[in-house]
Every structure is written in structure tokens, then in C-alpha cells.
Amino acid sequence: MAGPSKSLVLDPALQKYYELNANRYKYFRWTPRHAWLSFVYMLAIPGALTWVAYKTEGKYELRGKRKGDTIAEW
């Protein structure tokens, strides 16, 4: 009962998609859009998050706060 069925028909469109996805690196081309997105995701976003982290380091102390206490230390 177990095992592959002989009547299984694979969808050619899905097979083409799987093949394209497995070989995606062969079809990649650098375009202005790809360059811009790479810059944003590799430099701009981490840089902005790092800047915010340094600007707010030590400003908020959430441990040991009681009702009515302020969150900001300075």
C-alpha cells in the first residue's frame, strides 16, 4: 500500500518553477533596483538601527519601575 503511485501526474508549471527556483543564481542580474534594495537592506536599515541604539543607550530602565514612575532616566 505504501510507496509512490504510478498514476501521479506532476504539474509541468510547478516543475518549471521548482527548476527556476533551484537555479535562481544563474538568472540573477544586477539592475539599479537590485543595487538600491541591496544598499537599503545591508547598510541603511542596520545603520539606522545602530544609530537609534546608541542614541537611546541607558536612557530607559524598565526593571524595577513602579506605578507612576517615569520610564526615561534622563
PDB file of N, CA and C in Angstrom:
ATOM      1  N   MET A   1       0.814  -1.199   0.000  1.00  0.00           N
ATOM      2  CA  MET A   1       0.000   0.000   0.000  1.00  0.00           C
ATOM      3  C   MET A   1       0.860   1.267   0.000  1.00  0.00           C
ATOM      4  N   ALA A   2       1.973   1.208   0.705  1.00  0.00           N
ATOM      5  CA  ALA A   2       2.812   2.396   0.774  1.00  0.00           C
ATOM      6  C   ALA A   2       3.690   2.483  -0.460  1.00  0.00           C
ATOM      7  N   GLY A   3       4.175   3.690  -0.732  1.00  0.00           N
ATOM      8  CA  GLY A   3       5.068   3.869  -1.866  1.00  0.00           C
ATOM      9  C   GLY A   3       4.476   4.812  -2.885  1.00  0.00           C
ATOM     10  N   PRO A   4       5.283   5.187  -3.877  1.00  0.00           N
ATOM     11  CA  PRO A   4       4.791   6.142  -4.874  1.00  0.00           C
ATOM     12  C   PRO A   4       3.716   5.533  -5.769  1.00  0.00           C
ATOM     13  N   SER A   5       2.803   6.364  -6.149  1.00  0.00           N
ATOM     14  CA  SER A   5       1.719   5.932  -7.023  1.00  0.00           C
ATOM     15  C   SER A   5       2.153   6.034  -8.478  1.00  0.00           C
ATOM     16  N   LYS A   6       1.788   5.086  -9.288  1.00  0.00           N
ATOM     17  CA  LYS A   6       2.138   5.129 -10.705  1.00  0.00           C
ATOM     18  C   LYS A   6       1.245   6.092 -11.479  1.00  0.00           C
ATOM     19  N   SER A   7       0.127   6.479 -10.874  1.00  0.00           N
ATOM     20  CA  SER A   7      -0.782   7.382 -11.570  1.00  0.00           C
ATOM     21  C   SER A   7      -0.547   8.847 -11.198  1.00  0.00           C
ATOM     22  N   LEU A   8       0.531   9.142 -10.476  1.00  0.00           N
ATOM     23  CA  LEU A   8       0.834  10.512 -10.073  1.00  0.00           C
ATOM     24  C   LEU A   8       1.309  11.307 -11.289  1.00  0.00           C
ATOM     25  N   VAL A   9       0.627  12.422 -11.567  1.00  0.00           N
ATOM     26  CA  VAL A   9       0.989  13.274 -12.690  1.00  0.00           C
ATOM     27  C   VAL A   9       1.481  14.598 -12.121  1.00  0.00           C
ATOM     28  N   LEU A  10       2.710  14.959 -12.454  1.00  0.00           N
ATOM     29  CA  LEU A  10       3.290  16.199 -11.959  1.00  0.00           C
ATOM     30  C   LEU A  10       2.888  17.363 -12.856  1.00  0.00           C
ATOM     31  N   ASP A  11       2.608  18.488 -12.234  1.00  0.00           N
ATOM     32  CA  ASP A  11       2.220  19.687 -12.971  1.00  0.00           C
ATOM     33  C   ASP A  11       3.457  20.287 -13.651  1.00  0.00           C
ATOM     34  N   PRO A  12       3.452  20.433 -14.958  1.00  0.00           N
ATOM     35  CA  PRO A  12       4.632  20.977 -15.641  1.00  0.00           C
ATOM     36  C   PRO A  12       4.971  22.402 -15.215  1.00  0.00           C
ATOM     37  N   ALA A  13       3.976  23.199 -14.901  1.00  0.00           N
ATOM     38  CA  ALA A  13       4.237  24.578 -14.481  1.00  0.00           C
ATOM     39  C   ALA A  13       4.961  24.592 -13.141  1.00  0.00           C
ATOM     40  N   LEU A  14       4.566  23.720 -12.214  1.00  0.00           N
ATOM     41  CA  LEU A  14       5.249  23.643 -10.921  1.00  0.00           C
ATOM     42  C   LEU A  14       6.664  23.107 -11.082  1.00  0.00           C
ATOM     43  N   GLN A  15       6.846  22.141 -11.935  1.00  0.00           N
ATOM     44  CA  GLN A  15       8.181  21.601 -12.183  1.00  0.00           C
ATOM     45  C   GLN A  15       9.104  22.685 -12.740  1.00  0.00           C
ATOM     46  N   LYS A  16       8.584  23.520 -13.630  1.00  0.00           N
ATOM     47  CA  LYS A  16       9.371  24.615 -14.195  1.00  0.00           C
ATOM     48  C   LYS A  16       9.726  25.634 -13.104  1.00  0.00           C
ATOM     49  N   TYR A  17       8.769  25.925 -12.233  1.00  0.00           N
ATOM     50  CA  TYR A  17       9.010  26.861 -11.134  1.00  0.00           C
ATOM     51  C   TYR A  17      10.077  26.317 -10.184  1.00  0.00           C
ATOM     52  N   TYR A  18       9.991  25.034  -9.829  1.00  0.00           N
ATOM     53  CA  TYR A  18      10.970  24.434  -8.926  1.00  0.00           C
ATOM     54  C   TYR A  18      12.364  24.462  -9.544  1.00  0.00           C
ATOM     55  N   GLU A  19      12.453  24.198 -10.819  1.00  0.00           N
ATOM     56  CA  GLU A  19      13.742  24.226 -11.510  1.00  0.00           C
ATOM     57  C   GLU A  19      14.310  25.644 -11.538  1.00  0.00           C
ATOM     58  N   LEU A  20      13.477  26.620 -11.818  1.00  0.00           N
ATOM     59  CA  LEU A  20      13.918  28.014 -11.831  1.00  0.00           C
ATOM     60  C   LEU A  20      14.370  28.454 -10.441  1.00  0.00           C
ATOM     61  N   ASN A  21      13.642  28.046  -9.425  1.00  0.00           N
ATOM     62  CA  ASN A  21      13.981  28.431  -8.063  1.00  0.00           C
ATOM     63  C   ASN A  21      15.301  27.800  -7.622  1.00  0.00           C
ATOM     64  N   ALA A  22      15.553  26.574  -8.025  1.00  0.00           N
ATOM     65  CA  ALA A  22      16.796  25.900  -7.666  1.00  0.00           C
ATOM     66  C   ALA A  22      17.993  26.530  -8.370  1.00  0.00           C
ATOM     67  N   ASN A  23      17.790  27.111  -9.548  1.00  0.00           N
ATOM     68  CA  ASN A  23      18.874  27.713 -10.327  1.00  0.00           C
ATOM     69  C   ASN A  23      18.756  29.227 -10.403  1.00  0.00           C
ATOM     70  N   ARG A  24      18.219  29.826  -9.358  1.00  0.00           N
ATOM     71  CA  ARG A  24      17.975  31.273  -9.358  1.00  0.00           C
ATOM     72  C   ARG A  24      19.261  32.070  -9.566  1.00  0.00           C
ATOM     73  N   TYR A  25      20.356  31.597  -9.002  1.00  0.00           N
ATOM     74  CA  TYR A  25      21.613  32.338  -9.109  1.00  0.00           C
ATOM     75  C   TYR A  25      22.094  32.448 -10.560  1.00  0.00           C
ATOM     76  N   LYS A  26      21.693  31.539 -11.407  1.00  0.00           N
ATOM     77  CA  LYS A  26      22.118  31.584 -12.810  1.00  0.00           C
ATOM     78  C   LYS A  26      21.418  32.694 -13.593  1.00  0.00           C
ATOM     79  N   TYR A  27      20.255  33.123 -13.111  1.00  0.00           N
ATOM     80  CA  TYR A  27      19.449  34.104 -13.845  1.00  0.00           C
ATOM     81  C   TYR A  27      19.497  35.504 -13.226  1.00  0.00           C
ATOM     82  N   PHE A  28      20.257  35.660 -12.132  1.00  0.00           N
ATOM     83  CA  PHE A  28      20.296  36.954 -11.453  1.00  0.00           C
ATOM     84  C   PHE A  28      21.137  37.954 -12.241  1.00  0.00           C
ATOM     85  N   ARG A  29      20.647  39.185 -12.338  1.00  0.00           N
ATOM     86  CA  ARG A  29      21.378  40.273 -12.971  1.00  0.00           C
ATOM     87  C   ARG A  29      21.297  41.502 -12.063  1.00  0.00           C
ATOM     88  N   TRP A  30      22.428  42.202 -11.948  1.00  0.00           N
ATOM     89  CA  TRP A  30      22.414  43.436 -11.174  1.00  0.00           C
ATOM     90  C   TRP A  30      21.728  44.528 -11.996  1.00  0.00           C
ATOM     91  N   THR A  31      20.693  45.084 -11.422  1.00  0.00           N
ATOM     92  CA  THR A  31      19.991  46.202 -12.033  1.00  0.00           C
ATOM     93  C   THR A  31      20.014  47.351 -11.036  1.00  0.00           C
ATOM     94  N   PRO A  32      19.653  48.541 -11.440  1.00  0.00           N
ATOM     95  CA  PRO A  32      19.605  49.639 -10.466  1.00  0.00           C
ATOM     96  C   PRO A  32      18.667  49.333  -9.293  1.00  0.00           C
ATOM     97  N   ARG A  33      17.586  48.647  -9.554  1.00  0.00           N
ATOM     98  CA  ARG A  33      16.652  48.302  -8.476  1.00  0.00           C
ATOM     99  C   ARG A  33      17.294  47.330  -7.495  1.00  0.00           C
ATOM    100  N   HIS A  34      17.992  46.306  -8.007  1.00  0.00           N
ATOM    101  CA  HIS A  34      18.657  45.350  -7.123  1.00  0.00           C
ATOM    102  C   HIS A  34      19.748  46.025  -6.315  1.00  0.00           C
ATOM    103  N   ALA A  35      20.497  46.920  -6.941  1.00  0.00           N
ATOM    104  CA  ALA A  35      21.557  47.630  -6.231  1.00  0.00           C
ATOM    105  C   ALA A  35      20.970  48.497  -5.124  1.00  0.00           C
ATOM    106  N   TRP A  36      19.892  49.192  -5.403  1.00  0.00           N
ATOM    107  CA  TRP A  36      19.259  50.049  -4.400  1.00  0.00           C
ATOM    108  C   TRP A  36      18.719  49.227  -3.236  1.00  0.00           C
ATOM    109  N   LEU A  37      18.016  48.144  -3.523  1.00  0.00           N
ATOM    110  CA  LEU A  37      17.481  47.302  -2.454  1.00  0.00           C
ATOM    111  C   LEU A  37      18.597  46.678  -1.623  1.00  0.00           C
ATOM    112  N   SER A  38      19.671  46.277  -2.255  1.00  0.00           N
ATOM    113  CA  SER A  38      20.803  45.718  -1.517  1.00  0.00           C
ATOM    114  C   SER A  38      21.402  46.762  -0.594  1.00  0.00           C
ATOM    115  N   PHE A  39      21.555  47.987  -1.091  1.00  0.00           N
ATOM    116  CA  PHE A  39      22.073  49.059  -0.247  1.00  0.00           C
ATOM    117  C   PHE A  39      21.174  49.301   0.955  1.00  0.00           C
ATOM    118  N   VAL A  40      19.873  49.363   0.733  1.00  0.00           N
ATOM    119  CA  VAL A  40      18.938  49.644   1.818  1.00  0.00           C
ATOM    120  C   VAL A  40      18.964  48.541   2.862  1.00  0.00           C
ATOM    121  N   TYR A  41      18.895  47.292   2.421  1.00  0.00           N
ATOM    122  CA  TYR A  41      18.815  46.186   3.371  1.00  0.00           C
ATOM    123  C   TYR A  41      20.145  45.876   4.049  1.00  0.00           C
ATOM    124  N   MET A  42      21.281  46.181   3.418  1.00  0.00           N
ATOM    125  CA  MET A  42      22.571  45.843   4.009  1.00  0.00           C
ATOM    126  C   MET A  42      23.228  47.006   4.741  1.00  0.00           C
ATOM    127  N   LEU A  43      22.891  48.240   4.391  1.00  0.00           N
ATOM    128  CA  LEU A  43      23.564  49.382   5.013  1.00  0.00           C
ATOM    129  C   LEU A  43      22.616  50.354   5.702  1.00  0.00           C
ATOM    130  N   ALA A  44      21.577  50.780   5.034  1.00  0.00           N
ATOM    131  CA  ALA A  44      20.726  51.842   5.570  1.00  0.00           C
ATOM    132  C   ALA A  44      19.943  51.389   6.801  1.00  0.00           C
ATOM    133  N   ILE A  45      19.279  50.252   6.726  1.00  0.00           N
ATOM    134  CA  ILE A  45      18.460  49.791   7.850  1.00  0.00           C
ATOM    135  C   ILE A  45      19.329  49.426   9.061  1.00  0.00           C
ATOM    136  N   PRO A  46      20.383  48.609   8.905  1.00  0.00           N
ATOM    137  CA  PRO A  46      21.224  48.338  10.078  1.00  0.00           C
ATOM    138  C   PRO A  46      21.894  49.597  10.623  1.00  0.00           C
ATOM    139  N   GLY A  47      22.285  50.504   9.736  1.00  0.00           N
ATOM    140  CA  GLY A  47      22.890  51.756  10.200  1.00  0.00           C
ATOM    141  C   GLY A  47      21.911  52.594  11.018  1.00  0.00           C
ATOM    142  N   ALA A  48      20.681  52.680  10.558  1.00  0.00           N
ATOM    143  CA  ALA A  48      19.673  53.446  11.291  1.00  0.00           C
ATOM    144  C   ALA A  48      19.368  52.806  12.645  1.00  0.00           C
ATOM    145  N   LEU A  49      19.264  51.498  12.678  1.00  0.00           N
ATOM    146  CA  LEU A  49      19.009  50.813  13.950  1.00  0.00           C
ATOM    147  C   LEU A  49      20.176  50.977  14.923  1.00  0.00           C
ATOM    148  N   THR A  50      21.398  50.937  14.411  1.00  0.00           N
ATOM    149  CA  THR A  50      22.573  51.151  15.264  1.00  0.00           C
ATOM    150  C   THR A  50      22.589  52.568  15.821  1.00  0.00           C
ATOM    151  N   TRP A  51      22.275  53.541  14.979  1.00  0.00           N
ATOM    152  CA  TRP A  51      22.256  54.929  15.429  1.00  0.00           C
ATOM    153  C   TRP A  51      21.213  55.119  16.530  1.00  0.00           C
ATOM    154  N   VAL A  52      20.019  54.573  16.356  1.00  0.00           N
ATOM    155  CA  VAL A  52      18.971  54.684  17.374  1.00  0.00           C
ATOM    156  C   VAL A  52      19.403  53.987  18.663  1.00  0.00           C
ATOM    157  N   ALA A  53      20.055  52.836  18.550  1.00  0.00           N
ATOM    158  CA  ALA A  53      20.503  52.113  19.744  1.00  0.00           C
ATOM    159  C   ALA A  53      21.526  52.929  20.524  1.00  0.00           C
ATOM    160  N   TYR A  54      22.478  53.565  19.825  1.00  0.00           N
ATOM    161  CA  TYR A  54      23.475  54.376  20.526  1.00  0.00           C
ATOM    162  C   TYR A  54      22.872  55.639  21.132  1.00  0.00           C
ATOM    163  N   LYS A  55      21.909  56.235  20.449  1.00  0.00           N
ATOM    164  CA  LYS A  55      21.297  57.461  20.972  1.00  0.00           C
ATOM    165  C   LYS A  55      20.458  57.196  22.215  1.00  0.00           C
ATOM    166  N   THR A  56      19.875  56.012  22.334  1.00  0.00           N
ATOM    167  CA  THR A  56      18.986  55.738  23.460  1.00  0.00           C
ATOM    168  C   THR A  56      19.599  54.795  24.487  1.00  0.00           C
ATOM    169  N   GLU A  57      20.908  54.486  24.368  1.00  0.00           N
ATOM    170  CA  GLU A  57      21.530  53.563  25.309  1.00  0.00           C
ATOM    171  C   GLU A  57      21.535  54.154  26.718  1.00  0.00           C
ATOM    172  N   GLY A  58      21.018  53.413  27.656  1.00  0.00           N
ATOM    173  CA  GLY A  58      20.981  53.843  29.045  1.00  0.00           C
ATOM    174  C   GLY A  58      19.858  54.797  29.383  1.00  0.00           C
ATOM    175  N   LYS A  59      19.068  55.192  28.437  1.00  0.00           N
ATOM    176  CA  LYS A  59      18.007  56.157  28.691  1.00  0.00           C
ATOM    177  C   LYS A  59      16.800  55.511  29.353  1.00  0.00           C
ATOM    178  N   TYR A  60      16.516  54.270  28.997  1.00  0.00           N
ATOM    179  CA  TYR A  60      15.334  53.605  29.522  1.00  0.00           C
ATOM    180  C   TYR A  60      15.733  52.457  30.429  1.00  0.00           C
ATOM    181  N   GLU A  61      15.170  52.454  31.624  1.00  0.00           N
ATOM    182  CA  GLU A  61      15.388  51.373  32.565  1.00  0.00           C
ATOM    183  C   GLU A  61      14.018  50.850  32.959  1.00  0.00           C
ATOM    184  N   LEU A  62      13.667  49.701  32.419  1.00  0.00           N
ATOM    185  CA  LEU A  62      12.326  49.174  32.644  1.00  0.00           C
ATOM    186  C   LEU A  62      12.252  48.227  33.837  1.00  0.00           C
ATOM    187  N   ARG A  63      13.383  47.792  34.352  1.00  0.00           N
ATOM    188  CA  ARG A  63      13.363  46.881  35.501  1.00  0.00           C
ATOM    189  C   ARG A  63      13.186  47.674  36.791  1.00  0.00           C
ATOM    190  N   GLY A  64      12.335  47.222  37.651  1.00  0.00           N
ATOM    191  CA  GLY A  64      12.147  47.837  38.956  1.00  0.00           C
ATOM    192  C   GLY A  64      11.295  49.085  38.945  1.00  0.00           C
ATOM    193  N   LYS A  65      10.586  49.358  37.877  1.00  0.00           N
ATOM    194  CA  LYS A  65       9.707  50.525  37.844  1.00  0.00           C
ATOM    195  C   LYS A  65       8.415  50.214  38.576  1.00  0.00           C
ATOM    196  N   ARG A  66       7.880  51.232  39.207  1.00  0.00           N
ATOM    197  CA  ARG A  66       6.599  51.085  39.892  1.00  0.00           C
ATOM    198  C   ARG A  66       5.575  51.985  39.218  1.00  0.00           C
ATOM    199  N   LYS A  67       4.347  51.794  39.589  1.00  0.00           N
ATOM    200  CA  LYS A  67       3.274  52.586  39.017  1.00  0.00           C
ATOM    201  C   LYS A  67       3.518  54.073  39.299  1.00  0.00           C
ATOM    202  N   GLY A  68       3.488  54.861  38.247  1.00  0.00           N
ATOM    203  CA  GLY A  68       3.686  56.297  38.388  1.00  0.00           C
ATOM    204  C   GLY A  68       5.109  56.737  38.124  1.00  0.00           C
ATOM    205  N   ASP A  69       6.091  55.837  38.091  1.00  0.00           N
ATOM    206  CA  ASP A  69       7.472  56.207  37.802  1.00  0.00           C
ATOM    207  C   ASP A  69       7.613  56.483  36.310  1.00  0.00           C
ATOM    208  N   THR A  70       8.546  57.379  35.990  1.00  0.00           N
ATOM    209  CA  THR A  70       8.808  57.651  34.584  1.00  0.00           C
ATOM    210  C   THR A  70       9.749  56.591  34.007  1.00  0.00           C
ATOM    211  N   ILE A  71       9.638  56.374  32.706  1.00  0.00           N
ATOM    212  CA  ILE A  71      10.482  55.383  32.043  1.00  0.00           C
ATOM    213  C   ILE A  71      11.859  55.961  31.763  1.00  0.00           C
ATOM    214  N   ALA A  72      11.915  57.224  31.357  1.00  0.00           N
ATOM    215  CA  ALA A  72      13.179  57.853  30.987  1.00  0.00           C
ATOM    216  C   ALA A  72      13.976  58.178  32.234  1.00  0.00           C
ATOM    217  N   GLU A  73      15.278  57.887  32.182  1.00  0.00           N
ATOM    218  CA  GLU A  73      16.166  58.172  33.312  1.00  0.00           C
ATOM    219  C   GLU A  73      16.750  59.580  33.239  1.00  0.00           C
ATOM    220  N   TRP A  74      16.863  60.144  32.056  1.00  0.00           N
ATOM    221  CA  TRP A  74      17.444  61.474  31.915  1.00  0.00           C
ATOM    222  C   TRP A  74      16.717  62.276  30.899  1.00  0.00           C
TER     223      TRP A  74
END
